[in-house]
Amino acid sequence: MEKIPMPVGCVTCYFVRHGERIDHIDDTWAQRAQTPYDPPLTNDGHMQAQRTGALIHTLEQNAASSTQRTEYLVLTSPFLRCVQTSEELCRGFHRQHTQMHSSLNTEWQVAVEPGLCEVMSENYFAEPVPDSLIDQRISDIASKKVCGNMAYDTTYTQVKQELPTYPENFQDMMARFVGTLDYTTSKQIDELLAQADVETGVRKVVVMVTHGAGVGSLLWATTRQPGAHTVPYCCLTQAQIVARTSQPLSMFGTTRIPAYQWTVNYRAYSEHLPNL
């Protein structure tokens, strides 16, 4: 199949698993919670995300040139642990920026993307999670209850407008993540082409904050290497677009074959979290 080359580095994605969740260290939390399906981060989880945000800043300093303008968009699963992770990633990025006196753009935007949500497996959820979680999280961000350090991107169009059908099998979950990555990438490239900025130094950086199975699926979509991946809390993967196929995008959720070719670095990297 013919490949269409893309300008190297025009779109960079970071895949981040959420930080440590409270119910994994407190067995009684779910019994007391009003929404046991939606646990928050632990204190260590907040710190893990800040360190990962600082790492993103370091990688961005190495990637961006002084003549490039970089636009940052965080796409987050609607689950609270992912939204809290997004906020701390931005905080860690800003803190590193201040310490390093760098010239990077520090304006991050955020949007909720249901396509990045947890796998709706019966092993994880005893019953379907309500779709109202999506609007609730958007409202929380818009009102600055969480992610107060980022503006909500009101121009972003969600790839998925609802949570996956429950129960969701592994193959459908993988196709969902491949579709979310393909459609999100296409939107970023379309914006660059519309602005005629591909050759004039604009970079699009998308930080996808999701769950363990999601990071594993995104690794498959960008490396095409089968097999289980170890995906620690707040691990980081960096992927840069190289080319896309000449075929139009498949209907969302119908294929596990990605439309784009990527070069991948720091696969599920967690060495920046030695004591967490």
PDB file of C-alpha atoms in Angstrom:
ATOM      1  CA  MET A   1       0.000   0.000   0.000  1.00  0.00           C
ATOM      2  CA  GLU A   2       1.374   3.394  -0.977  1.00  0.00           C
ATOM      3  CA  LYS A   3       2.661   5.623   1.844  1.00  0.00           C
ATOM      4  CA  ILE A   4       2.348   9.407   1.823  1.00  0.00           C
ATOM      5  CA  PRO A   5       5.355  10.967   3.601  1.00  0.00           C
ATOM      6  CA  MET A   6       4.655  13.580   6.255  1.00  0.00           C
ATOM      7  CA  PRO A   7       6.988  16.350   7.450  1.00  0.00           C
ATOM      8  CA  VAL A   8       9.001  14.836  10.292  1.00  0.00           C
ATOM      9  CA  GLY A   9       7.893  16.121  13.675  1.00  0.00           C
ATOM     10  CA  CYS A  10       4.830  18.003  12.428  1.00  0.00           C
ATOM     11  CA  VAL A  11       2.673  15.936  14.813  1.00  0.00           C
ATOM     12  CA  THR A  12       4.038  14.443  18.011  1.00  0.00           C
ATOM     13  CA  CYS A  13       1.961  12.400  20.429  1.00  0.00           C
ATOM     14  CA  TYR A  14       2.718  11.506  24.028  1.00  0.00           C
ATOM     15  CA  PHE A  15       0.824   8.595  25.526  1.00  0.00           C
ATOM     16  CA  VAL A  16       0.576   8.681  29.328  1.00  0.00           C
ATOM     17  CA  ARG A  17      -1.078   6.249  31.689  1.00  0.00           C
ATOM     18  CA  HIS A  18      -2.760   7.866  34.694  1.00  0.00           C
ATOM     19  CA  GLY A  19      -0.985   7.933  38.073  1.00  0.00           C
ATOM     20  CA  GLU A  20      -1.566   5.641  41.020  1.00  0.00           C
ATOM     21  CA  ARG A  21      -5.272   5.318  41.912  1.00  0.00           C
ATOM     22  CA  ILE A  22      -6.612   5.380  45.452  1.00  0.00           C
ATOM     23  CA  ASP A  23      -8.530   2.092  45.335  1.00  0.00           C
ATOM     24  CA  HIS A  24      -5.348   0.184  44.540  1.00  0.00           C
ATOM     25  CA  ILE A  25      -3.871   1.098  47.929  1.00  0.00           C
ATOM     26  CA  ASP A  26      -7.067   1.428  50.002  1.00  0.00           C
ATOM     27  CA  ASP A  27      -9.298  -1.634  49.790  1.00  0.00           C
ATOM     28  CA  THR A  28     -12.115   0.142  51.632  1.00  0.00           C
ATOM     29  CA  TRP A  29     -12.334   3.211  49.394  1.00  0.00           C
ATOM     30  CA  ALA A  30     -14.849   1.751  46.930  1.00  0.00           C
ATOM     31  CA  GLN A  31     -17.183   0.724  49.753  1.00  0.00           C
ATOM     32  CA  ARG A  32     -17.415   4.343  50.935  1.00  0.00           C
ATOM     33  CA  ALA A  33     -17.468   6.082  47.540  1.00  0.00           C
ATOM     34  CA  GLN A  34     -20.549   7.455  45.785  1.00  0.00           C
ATOM     35  CA  THR A  35     -18.910   6.664  42.416  1.00  0.00           C
ATOM     36  CA  PRO A  36     -16.766   3.562  43.063  1.00  0.00           C
ATOM     37  CA  TYR A  37     -16.112   3.237  39.325  1.00  0.00           C
ATOM     38  CA  ASP A  38     -14.242   6.570  39.269  1.00  0.00           C
ATOM     39  CA  PRO A  39     -11.399   6.659  41.836  1.00  0.00           C
ATOM     40  CA  PRO A  40      -9.081   9.681  42.171  1.00  0.00           C
ATOM     41  CA  LEU A  41      -5.296   9.697  42.335  1.00  0.00           C
ATOM     42  CA  THR A  42      -3.255   9.089  45.455  1.00  0.00           C
ATOM     43  CA  ASN A  43      -0.704  11.658  46.633  1.00  0.00           C
ATOM     44  CA  ASP A  44       1.980   9.595  44.902  1.00  0.00           C
ATOM     45  CA  GLY A  45      -0.147   9.585  41.758  1.00  0.00           C
ATOM     46  CA  HIS A  46      -0.126  13.382  41.709  1.00  0.00           C
ATOM     47  CA  MET A  47       3.669  13.420  42.110  1.00  0.00           C
ATOM     48  CA  GLN A  48       4.142  10.798  39.376  1.00  0.00           C
ATOM     49  CA  ALA A  49       2.206  12.955  36.929  1.00  0.00           C
ATOM     50  CA  GLN A  50       4.189  16.095  37.811  1.00  0.00           C
ATOM     51  CA  ARG A  51       7.452  14.281  37.140  1.00  0.00           C
ATOM     52  CA  THR A  52       6.130  13.023  33.817  1.00  0.00           C
ATOM     53  CA  GLY A  53       5.123  16.574  32.888  1.00  0.00           C
ATOM     54  CA  ALA A  54       8.678  17.702  33.640  1.00  0.00           C
ATOM     55  CA  LEU A  55       9.985  14.928  31.387  1.00  0.00           C
ATOM     56  CA  ILE A  56       7.721  16.084  28.563  1.00  0.00           C
ATOM     57  CA  HIS A  57       9.224  19.563  28.948  1.00  0.00           C
ATOM     58  CA  THR A  58      12.741  18.125  28.651  1.00  0.00           C
ATOM     59  CA  LEU A  59      11.828  16.146  25.540  1.00  0.00           C
ATOM     60  CA  GLU A  60      10.126  19.173  24.018  1.00  0.00           C
ATOM     61  CA  GLN A  61      13.198  21.328  24.576  1.00  0.00           C
ATOM     62  CA  ASN A  62      15.161  18.814  22.538  1.00  0.00           C
ATOM     63  CA  ALA A  63      12.500  18.544  19.828  1.00  0.00           C
ATOM     64  CA  ALA A  64      11.448  22.124  19.164  1.00  0.00           C
ATOM     65  CA  SER A  65      13.637  24.637  17.343  1.00  0.00           C
ATOM     66  CA  SER A  66      13.762  28.334  18.123  1.00  0.00           C
ATOM     67  CA  THR A  67      11.883  29.061  14.895  1.00  0.00           C
ATOM     68  CA  GLN A  68       8.968  26.710  15.645  1.00  0.00           C
ATOM     69  CA  ARG A  69       5.695  27.521  17.329  1.00  0.00           C
ATOM     70  CA  THR A  70       4.295  24.537  19.224  1.00  0.00           C
ATOM     71  CA  GLU A  71       0.612  24.067  20.002  1.00  0.00           C
ATOM     72  CA  TYR A  72      -0.190  21.721  22.895  1.00  0.00           C
ATOM     73  CA  LEU A  73      -3.445  19.822  23.305  1.00  0.00           C
ATOM     74  CA  VAL A  74      -4.161  17.369  26.116  1.00  0.00           C
ATOM     75  CA  LEU A  75      -6.810  14.775  25.356  1.00  0.00           C
ATOM     76  CA  THR A  76      -7.980  12.945  28.436  1.00  0.00           C
ATOM     77  CA  SER A  77     -10.188  10.014  29.269  1.00  0.00           C
ATOM     78  CA  PRO A  78     -13.240  11.264  31.212  1.00  0.00           C
ATOM     79  CA  PHE A  79     -12.300   9.243  34.291  1.00  0.00           C
ATOM     80  CA  LEU A  80     -11.210  11.417  37.219  1.00  0.00           C
ATOM     81  CA  ARG A  81      -7.786   9.809  37.650  1.00  0.00           C
ATOM     82  CA  CYS A  82      -6.914  10.726  34.052  1.00  0.00           C
ATOM     83  CA  VAL A  83      -8.209  14.294  34.326  1.00  0.00           C
ATOM     84  CA  GLN A  84      -6.229  14.787  37.549  1.00  0.00           C
ATOM     85  CA  THR A  85      -3.163  13.320  35.832  1.00  0.00           C
ATOM     86  CA  SER A  86      -3.618  15.826  32.986  1.00  0.00           C
ATOM     87  CA  GLU A  87      -3.659  18.725  35.431  1.00  0.00           C
ATOM     88  CA  GLU A  88      -0.466  17.530  37.133  1.00  0.00           C
ATOM     89  CA  LEU A  89       1.298  16.936  33.813  1.00  0.00           C
ATOM     90  CA  CYS A  90       0.712  20.580  32.967  1.00  0.00           C
ATOM     91  CA  ARG A  91       1.855  21.658  36.425  1.00  0.00           C
ATOM     92  CA  GLY A  92       5.080  19.664  36.116  1.00  0.00           C
ATOM     93  CA  PHE A  93       5.699  21.077  32.642  1.00  0.00           C
ATOM     94  CA  HIS A  94       5.246  24.640  33.919  1.00  0.00           C
ATOM     95  CA  ARG A  95       7.482  24.064  36.938  1.00  0.00           C
ATOM     96  CA  GLN A  96      10.257  22.711  34.738  1.00  0.00           C
ATOM     97  CA  HIS A  97       9.789  25.644  32.373  1.00  0.00           C
ATOM     98  CA  THR A  98      10.280  28.095  35.251  1.00  0.00           C
ATOM     99  CA  GLN A  99      13.358  26.310  36.562  1.00  0.00           C
ATOM    100  CA  MET A 100      14.983  26.053  33.136  1.00  0.00           C
ATOM    101  CA  HIS A 101      13.989  29.556  31.949  1.00  0.00           C
ATOM    102  CA  SER A 102      13.053  27.975  28.623  1.00  0.00           C
ATOM    103  CA  SER A 103      11.362  29.614  25.666  1.00  0.00           C
ATOM    104  CA  LEU A 104       8.774  26.869  25.093  1.00  0.00           C
ATOM    105  CA  ASN A 105       5.121  27.755  24.773  1.00  0.00           C
ATOM    106  CA  THR A 106       3.444  26.969  28.096  1.00  0.00           C
ATOM    107  CA  GLU A 107      -0.162  27.412  26.997  1.00  0.00           C
ATOM    108  CA  TRP A 108      -1.812  24.014  27.081  1.00  0.00           C
ATOM    109  CA  GLN A 109      -5.402  23.330  26.096  1.00  0.00           C
ATOM    110  CA  VAL A 110      -7.389  20.325  27.257  1.00  0.00           C
ATOM    111  CA  ALA A 111     -10.397  18.382  25.999  1.00  0.00           C
ATOM    112  CA  VAL A 112     -12.236  15.257  27.113  1.00  0.00           C
ATOM    113  CA  GLU A 113     -12.053  12.388  24.606  1.00  0.00           C
ATOM    114  CA  PRO A 114     -14.298   9.398  25.464  1.00  0.00           C
ATOM    115  CA  GLY A 115     -12.406   7.317  22.898  1.00  0.00           C
ATOM    116  CA  LEU A 116      -9.535   7.185  25.414  1.00  0.00           C
ATOM    117  CA  CYS A 117     -11.615   5.776  28.273  1.00  0.00           C
ATOM    118  CA  GLU A 118     -11.032   2.575  30.212  1.00  0.00           C
ATOM    119  CA  VAL A 119     -11.911  -0.750  28.586  1.00  0.00           C
ATOM    120  CA  MET A 120     -15.526  -1.459  29.520  1.00  0.00           C
ATOM    121  CA  SER A 121     -14.775  -4.998  30.667  1.00  0.00           C
ATOM    122  CA  GLU A 122     -16.900  -7.031  33.076  1.00  0.00           C
ATOM    123  CA  ASN A 123     -13.656  -7.710  34.902  1.00  0.00           C
ATOM    124  CA  TYR A 124     -13.424  -4.001  35.783  1.00  0.00           C
ATOM    125  CA  PHE A 125     -17.056  -2.900  36.058  1.00  0.00           C
ATOM    126  CA  ALA A 126     -20.003  -4.777  37.520  1.00  0.00           C
ATOM    127  CA  GLU A 127     -22.398  -2.618  35.488  1.00  0.00           C
ATOM    128  CA  PRO A 128     -22.197   0.018  32.738  1.00  0.00           C
ATOM    129  CA  VAL A 129     -20.633   3.353  33.628  1.00  0.00           C
ATOM    130  CA  PRO A 130     -23.149   6.147  32.895  1.00  0.00           C
ATOM    131  CA  ASP A 131     -22.487   8.350  29.869  1.00  0.00           C
ATOM    132  CA  SER A 132     -23.194  11.315  32.143  1.00  0.00           C
ATOM    133  CA  LEU A 133     -19.582  10.946  33.303  1.00  0.00           C
ATOM    134  CA  ILE A 134     -18.507  12.699  30.091  1.00  0.00           C
ATOM    135  CA  ASP A 135     -20.593  15.853  30.563  1.00  0.00           C
ATOM    136  CA  GLN A 136     -19.780  15.920  34.263  1.00  0.00           C
ATOM    137  CA  ARG A 137     -16.059  15.924  33.571  1.00  0.00           C
ATOM    138  CA  ILE A 138     -16.336  18.575  30.866  1.00  0.00           C
ATOM    139  CA  SER A 139     -18.294  20.715  33.325  1.00  0.00           C
ATOM    140  CA  ASP A 140     -15.679  20.139  36.032  1.00  0.00           C
ATOM    141  CA  ILE A 141     -12.913  21.340  33.709  1.00  0.00           C
ATOM    142  CA  ALA A 142     -14.876  24.287  32.336  1.00  0.00           C
ATOM    143  CA  SER A 143     -15.643  25.468  35.876  1.00  0.00           C
ATOM    144  CA  LYS A 144     -11.984  24.999  36.923  1.00  0.00           C
ATOM    145  CA  LYS A 145     -12.774  22.365  39.556  1.00  0.00           C
ATOM    146  CA  VAL A 146      -9.962  20.411  37.930  1.00  0.00           C
ATOM    147  CA  CYS A 147      -7.429  21.308  35.226  1.00  0.00           C
ATOM    148  CA  GLY A 148      -7.580  24.925  36.324  1.00  0.00           C
ATOM    149  CA  ASN A 149      -4.167  25.498  34.718  1.00  0.00           C
ATOM    150  CA  MET A 150      -5.508  24.800  31.216  1.00  0.00           C
ATOM    151  CA  ALA A 151      -8.213  26.255  29.006  1.00  0.00           C
ATOM    152  CA  TYR A 152     -10.834  23.879  27.655  1.00  0.00           C
ATOM    153  CA  ASP A 153     -10.561  23.589  23.869  1.00  0.00           C
ATOM    154  CA  THR A 154     -14.113  24.349  22.791  1.00  0.00           C
ATOM    155  CA  THR A 155     -13.176  23.821  19.126  1.00  0.00           C
ATOM    156  CA  TYR A 156     -12.248  20.188  19.659  1.00  0.00           C
ATOM    157  CA  THR A 157     -14.724  17.660  18.241  1.00  0.00           C
ATOM    158  CA  GLN A 158     -14.791  14.383  20.140  1.00  0.00           C
ATOM    159  CA  VAL A 159     -14.057  11.264  18.139  1.00  0.00           C
ATOM    160  CA  LYS A 160     -16.510   9.383  20.410  1.00  0.00           C
ATOM    161  CA  GLN A 161     -19.501  11.126  21.966  1.00  0.00           C
ATOM    162  CA  GLU A 162     -20.383   8.301  24.351  1.00  0.00           C
ATOM    163  CA  LEU A 163     -18.709   5.587  26.372  1.00  0.00           C
ATOM    164  CA  PRO A 164     -18.159   2.212  24.686  1.00  0.00           C
ATOM    165  CA  THR A 165     -20.946  -0.335  24.706  1.00  0.00           C
ATOM    166  CA  TYR A 166     -20.788  -2.527  27.805  1.00  0.00           C
ATOM    167  CA  PRO A 167     -19.342  -5.103  27.954  1.00  0.00           C
ATOM    168  CA  GLU A 168     -16.506  -4.291  25.561  1.00  0.00           C
ATOM    169  CA  ASN A 169     -14.223  -7.042  24.293  1.00  0.00           C
ATOM    170  CA  PHE A 170     -10.466  -6.707  23.769  1.00  0.00           C
ATOM    171  CA  GLN A 171     -10.632  -6.558  19.963  1.00  0.00           C
ATOM    172  CA  ASP A 172     -13.244  -3.794  19.983  1.00  0.00           C
ATOM    173  CA  MET A 173     -11.207  -1.868  22.552  1.00  0.00           C
ATOM    174  CA  MET A 174      -8.103  -2.034  20.356  1.00  0.00           C
ATOM    175  CA  ALA A 175     -10.068  -0.875  17.298  1.00  0.00           C
ATOM    176  CA  ARG A 176     -11.450   2.019  19.367  1.00  0.00           C
ATOM    177  CA  PHE A 177      -7.969   3.252  20.288  1.00  0.00           C
ATOM    178  CA  VAL A 178      -6.636   2.830  16.749  1.00  0.00           C
ATOM    179  CA  GLY A 179      -9.599   4.843  15.471  1.00  0.00           C
ATOM    180  CA  THR A 180      -9.186   7.530  18.120  1.00  0.00           C
ATOM    181  CA  LEU A 181      -5.500   7.947  17.241  1.00  0.00           C
ATOM    182  CA  ASP A 182      -6.163   7.975  13.484  1.00  0.00           C
ATOM    183  CA  TYR A 183      -8.986  10.491  13.616  1.00  0.00           C
ATOM    184  CA  THR A 184      -7.216  12.752  16.111  1.00  0.00           C
ATOM    185  CA  THR A 185      -4.053  12.726  14.007  1.00  0.00           C
ATOM    186  CA  SER A 186      -6.007  13.520  10.854  1.00  0.00           C
ATOM    187  CA  LYS A 187      -7.632  16.497  12.556  1.00  0.00           C
ATOM    188  CA  GLN A 188      -4.248  17.885  13.606  1.00  0.00           C
ATOM    189  CA  ILE A 189      -2.832  17.485  10.106  1.00  0.00           C
ATOM    190  CA  ASP A 190      -5.922  19.039   8.520  1.00  0.00           C
ATOM    191  CA  GLU A 191      -5.501  22.073  10.783  1.00  0.00           C
ATOM    192  CA  LEU A 192      -1.859  22.412   9.780  1.00  0.00           C
ATOM    193  CA  LEU A 193      -2.704  22.163   6.094  1.00  0.00           C
ATOM    194  CA  ALA A 194      -5.564  24.633   6.417  1.00  0.00           C
ATOM    195  CA  GLN A 195      -3.197  27.101   8.045  1.00  0.00           C
ATOM    196  CA  ALA A 196      -0.522  26.366   5.429  1.00  0.00           C
ATOM    197  CA  ASP A 197       1.807  25.915   8.393  1.00  0.00           C
ATOM    198  CA  VAL A 198       3.359  22.532   7.688  1.00  0.00           C
ATOM    199  CA  GLU A 199       6.347  24.159   6.044  1.00  0.00           C
ATOM    200  CA  THR A 200       6.472  27.280   8.201  1.00  0.00           C
ATOM    201  CA  GLY A 201       7.422  25.822  11.535  1.00  0.00           C
ATOM    202  CA  VAL A 202       4.269  24.959  13.478  1.00  0.00           C
ATOM    203  CA  ARG A 203       4.254  21.731  15.481  1.00  0.00           C
ATOM    204  CA  LYS A 204       1.197  20.002  16.893  1.00  0.00           C
ATOM    205  CA  VAL A 205       1.727  18.120  20.152  1.00  0.00           C
ATOM    206  CA  VAL A 206      -1.058  15.935  21.505  1.00  0.00           C
ATOM    207  CA  VAL A 207      -0.778  14.445  24.988  1.00  0.00           C
ATOM    208  CA  MET A 208      -3.154  11.487  25.345  1.00  0.00           C
ATOM    209  CA  VAL A 209      -3.913  10.587  28.955  1.00  0.00           C
ATOM    210  CA  THR A 210      -5.524   7.210  29.250  1.00  0.00           C
ATOM    211  CA  HIS A 211      -5.421   3.817  31.001  1.00  0.00           C
ATOM    212  CA  GLY A 212      -3.101   0.813  30.969  1.00  0.00           C
ATOM    213  CA  ALA A 213      -4.973  -1.083  28.256  1.00  0.00           C
ATOM    214  CA  GLY A 214      -5.218   2.129  26.278  1.00  0.00           C
ATOM    215  CA  VAL A 215      -1.478   2.754  26.311  1.00  0.00           C
ATOM    216  CA  GLY A 216      -0.937  -0.867  25.254  1.00  0.00           C
ATOM    217  CA  SER A 217      -3.338  -0.382  22.330  1.00  0.00           C
ATOM    218  CA  LEU A 218      -1.688   2.884  21.295  1.00  0.00           C
ATOM    219  CA  LEU A 219       1.696   1.150  21.383  1.00  0.00           C
ATOM    220  CA  TRP A 220       0.299  -1.469  19.019  1.00  0.00           C
ATOM    221  CA  ALA A 221      -1.098   1.258  16.751  1.00  0.00           C
ATOM    222  CA  THR A 222       2.262   3.045  16.518  1.00  0.00           C
ATOM    223  CA  THR A 223       4.745   0.132  16.576  1.00  0.00           C
ATOM    224  CA  ARG A 224       2.671  -2.701  15.042  1.00  0.00           C
ATOM    225  CA  GLN A 225       4.464  -5.024  17.441  1.00  0.00           C
ATOM    226  CA  PRO A 226       2.168  -7.588  19.068  1.00  0.00           C
ATOM    227  CA  GLY A 227       2.520  -8.888  22.579  1.00  0.00           C
ATOM    228  CA  ALA A 228       1.950  -7.626  26.092  1.00  0.00           C
ATOM    229  CA  HIS A 229       3.560  -4.362  27.160  1.00  0.00           C
ATOM    230  CA  THR A 230       4.414  -3.467  30.729  1.00  0.00           C
ATOM    231  CA  VAL A 231       2.618  -0.172  31.350  1.00  0.00           C
ATOM    232  CA  PRO A 232       3.477   1.349  34.767  1.00  0.00           C
ATOM    233  CA  TYR A 233       1.650   4.292  36.286  1.00  0.00           C
ATOM    234  CA  CYS A 234       2.523   7.569  34.515  1.00  0.00           C
ATOM    235  CA  CYS A 235       4.792   5.886  32.010  1.00  0.00           C
ATOM    236  CA  LEU A 236       5.473   7.916  28.867  1.00  0.00           C
ATOM    237  CA  THR A 237       5.620   7.037  25.182  1.00  0.00           C
ATOM    238  CA  GLN A 238       6.671   9.529  22.511  1.00  0.00           C
ATOM    239  CA  ALA A 239       5.494   8.956  18.928  1.00  0.00           C
ATOM    240  CA  GLN A 240       6.154  11.123  15.880  1.00  0.00           C
ATOM    241  CA  ILE A 241       4.241  10.775  12.635  1.00  0.00           C
ATOM    242  CA  VAL A 242       6.209   9.659   9.567  1.00  0.00           C
ATOM    243  CA  ALA A 243       3.667   8.805   6.868  1.00  0.00           C
ATOM    244  CA  ARG A 244       0.093   7.730   6.219  1.00  0.00           C
ATOM    245  CA  THR A 245      -1.495   5.288   3.808  1.00  0.00           C
ATOM    246  CA  SER A 246      -3.041   6.515   0.581  1.00  0.00           C
ATOM    247  CA  GLN A 247      -6.357   4.916   1.554  1.00  0.00           C
ATOM    248  CA  PRO A 248      -9.139   6.971   3.201  1.00  0.00           C
ATOM    249  CA  LEU A 249      -9.722   6.450   6.915  1.00  0.00           C
ATOM    250  CA  SER A 250     -11.814   3.416   7.757  1.00  0.00           C
ATOM    251  CA  MET A 251     -15.100   3.839   9.583  1.00  0.00           C
ATOM    252  CA  PHE A 252     -14.339   4.393  13.272  1.00  0.00           C
ATOM    253  CA  GLY A 253     -13.958   1.221  15.300  1.00  0.00           C
ATOM    254  CA  THR A 254     -13.968  -1.171  12.354  1.00  0.00           C
ATOM    255  CA  THR A 255     -10.261  -1.951  12.064  1.00  0.00           C
ATOM    256  CA  ARG A 256      -7.189  -2.535  14.213  1.00  0.00           C
ATOM    257  CA  ILE A 257      -4.900  -1.559  11.325  1.00  0.00           C
ATOM    258  CA  PRO A 258      -3.692   2.043  11.798  1.00  0.00           C
ATOM    259  CA  ALA A 259      -3.684   4.537   8.935  1.00  0.00           C
ATOM    260  CA  TYR A 260      -0.437   6.208   9.997  1.00  0.00           C
ATOM    261  CA  GLN A 261       3.181   5.176  10.339  1.00  0.00           C
ATOM    262  CA  TRP A 262       5.068   6.405  13.402  1.00  0.00           C
ATOM    263  CA  THR A 263       8.527   6.465  14.880  1.00  0.00           C
ATOM    264  CA  VAL A 264       8.353   5.664  18.581  1.00  0.00           C
ATOM    265  CA  ASN A 265      10.712   6.550  21.424  1.00  0.00           C
ATOM    266  CA  TYR A 266      10.526   6.072  25.183  1.00  0.00           C
ATOM    267  CA  ARG A 267       8.095   3.178  25.019  1.00  0.00           C
ATOM    268  CA  ALA A 268       6.172   3.061  28.305  1.00  0.00           C
ATOM    269  CA  TYR A 269       9.180   4.808  29.872  1.00  0.00           C
ATOM    270  CA  SER A 270       9.162   5.109  33.674  1.00  0.00           C
ATOM    271  CA  GLU A 271      12.792   5.550  34.713  1.00  0.00           C
ATOM    272  CA  HIS A 272      12.005   9.133  35.741  1.00  0.00           C
ATOM    273  CA  LEU A 273       9.901   7.682  38.596  1.00  0.00           C
ATOM    274  CA  PRO A 274      12.518   5.708  40.587  1.00  0.00           C
ATOM    275  CA  ASN A 275      11.027   6.325  44.037  1.00  0.00           C
ATOM    276  CA  LEU A 276       7.328   6.433  43.177  1.00  0.00           C
TER     277      LEU A 276
END
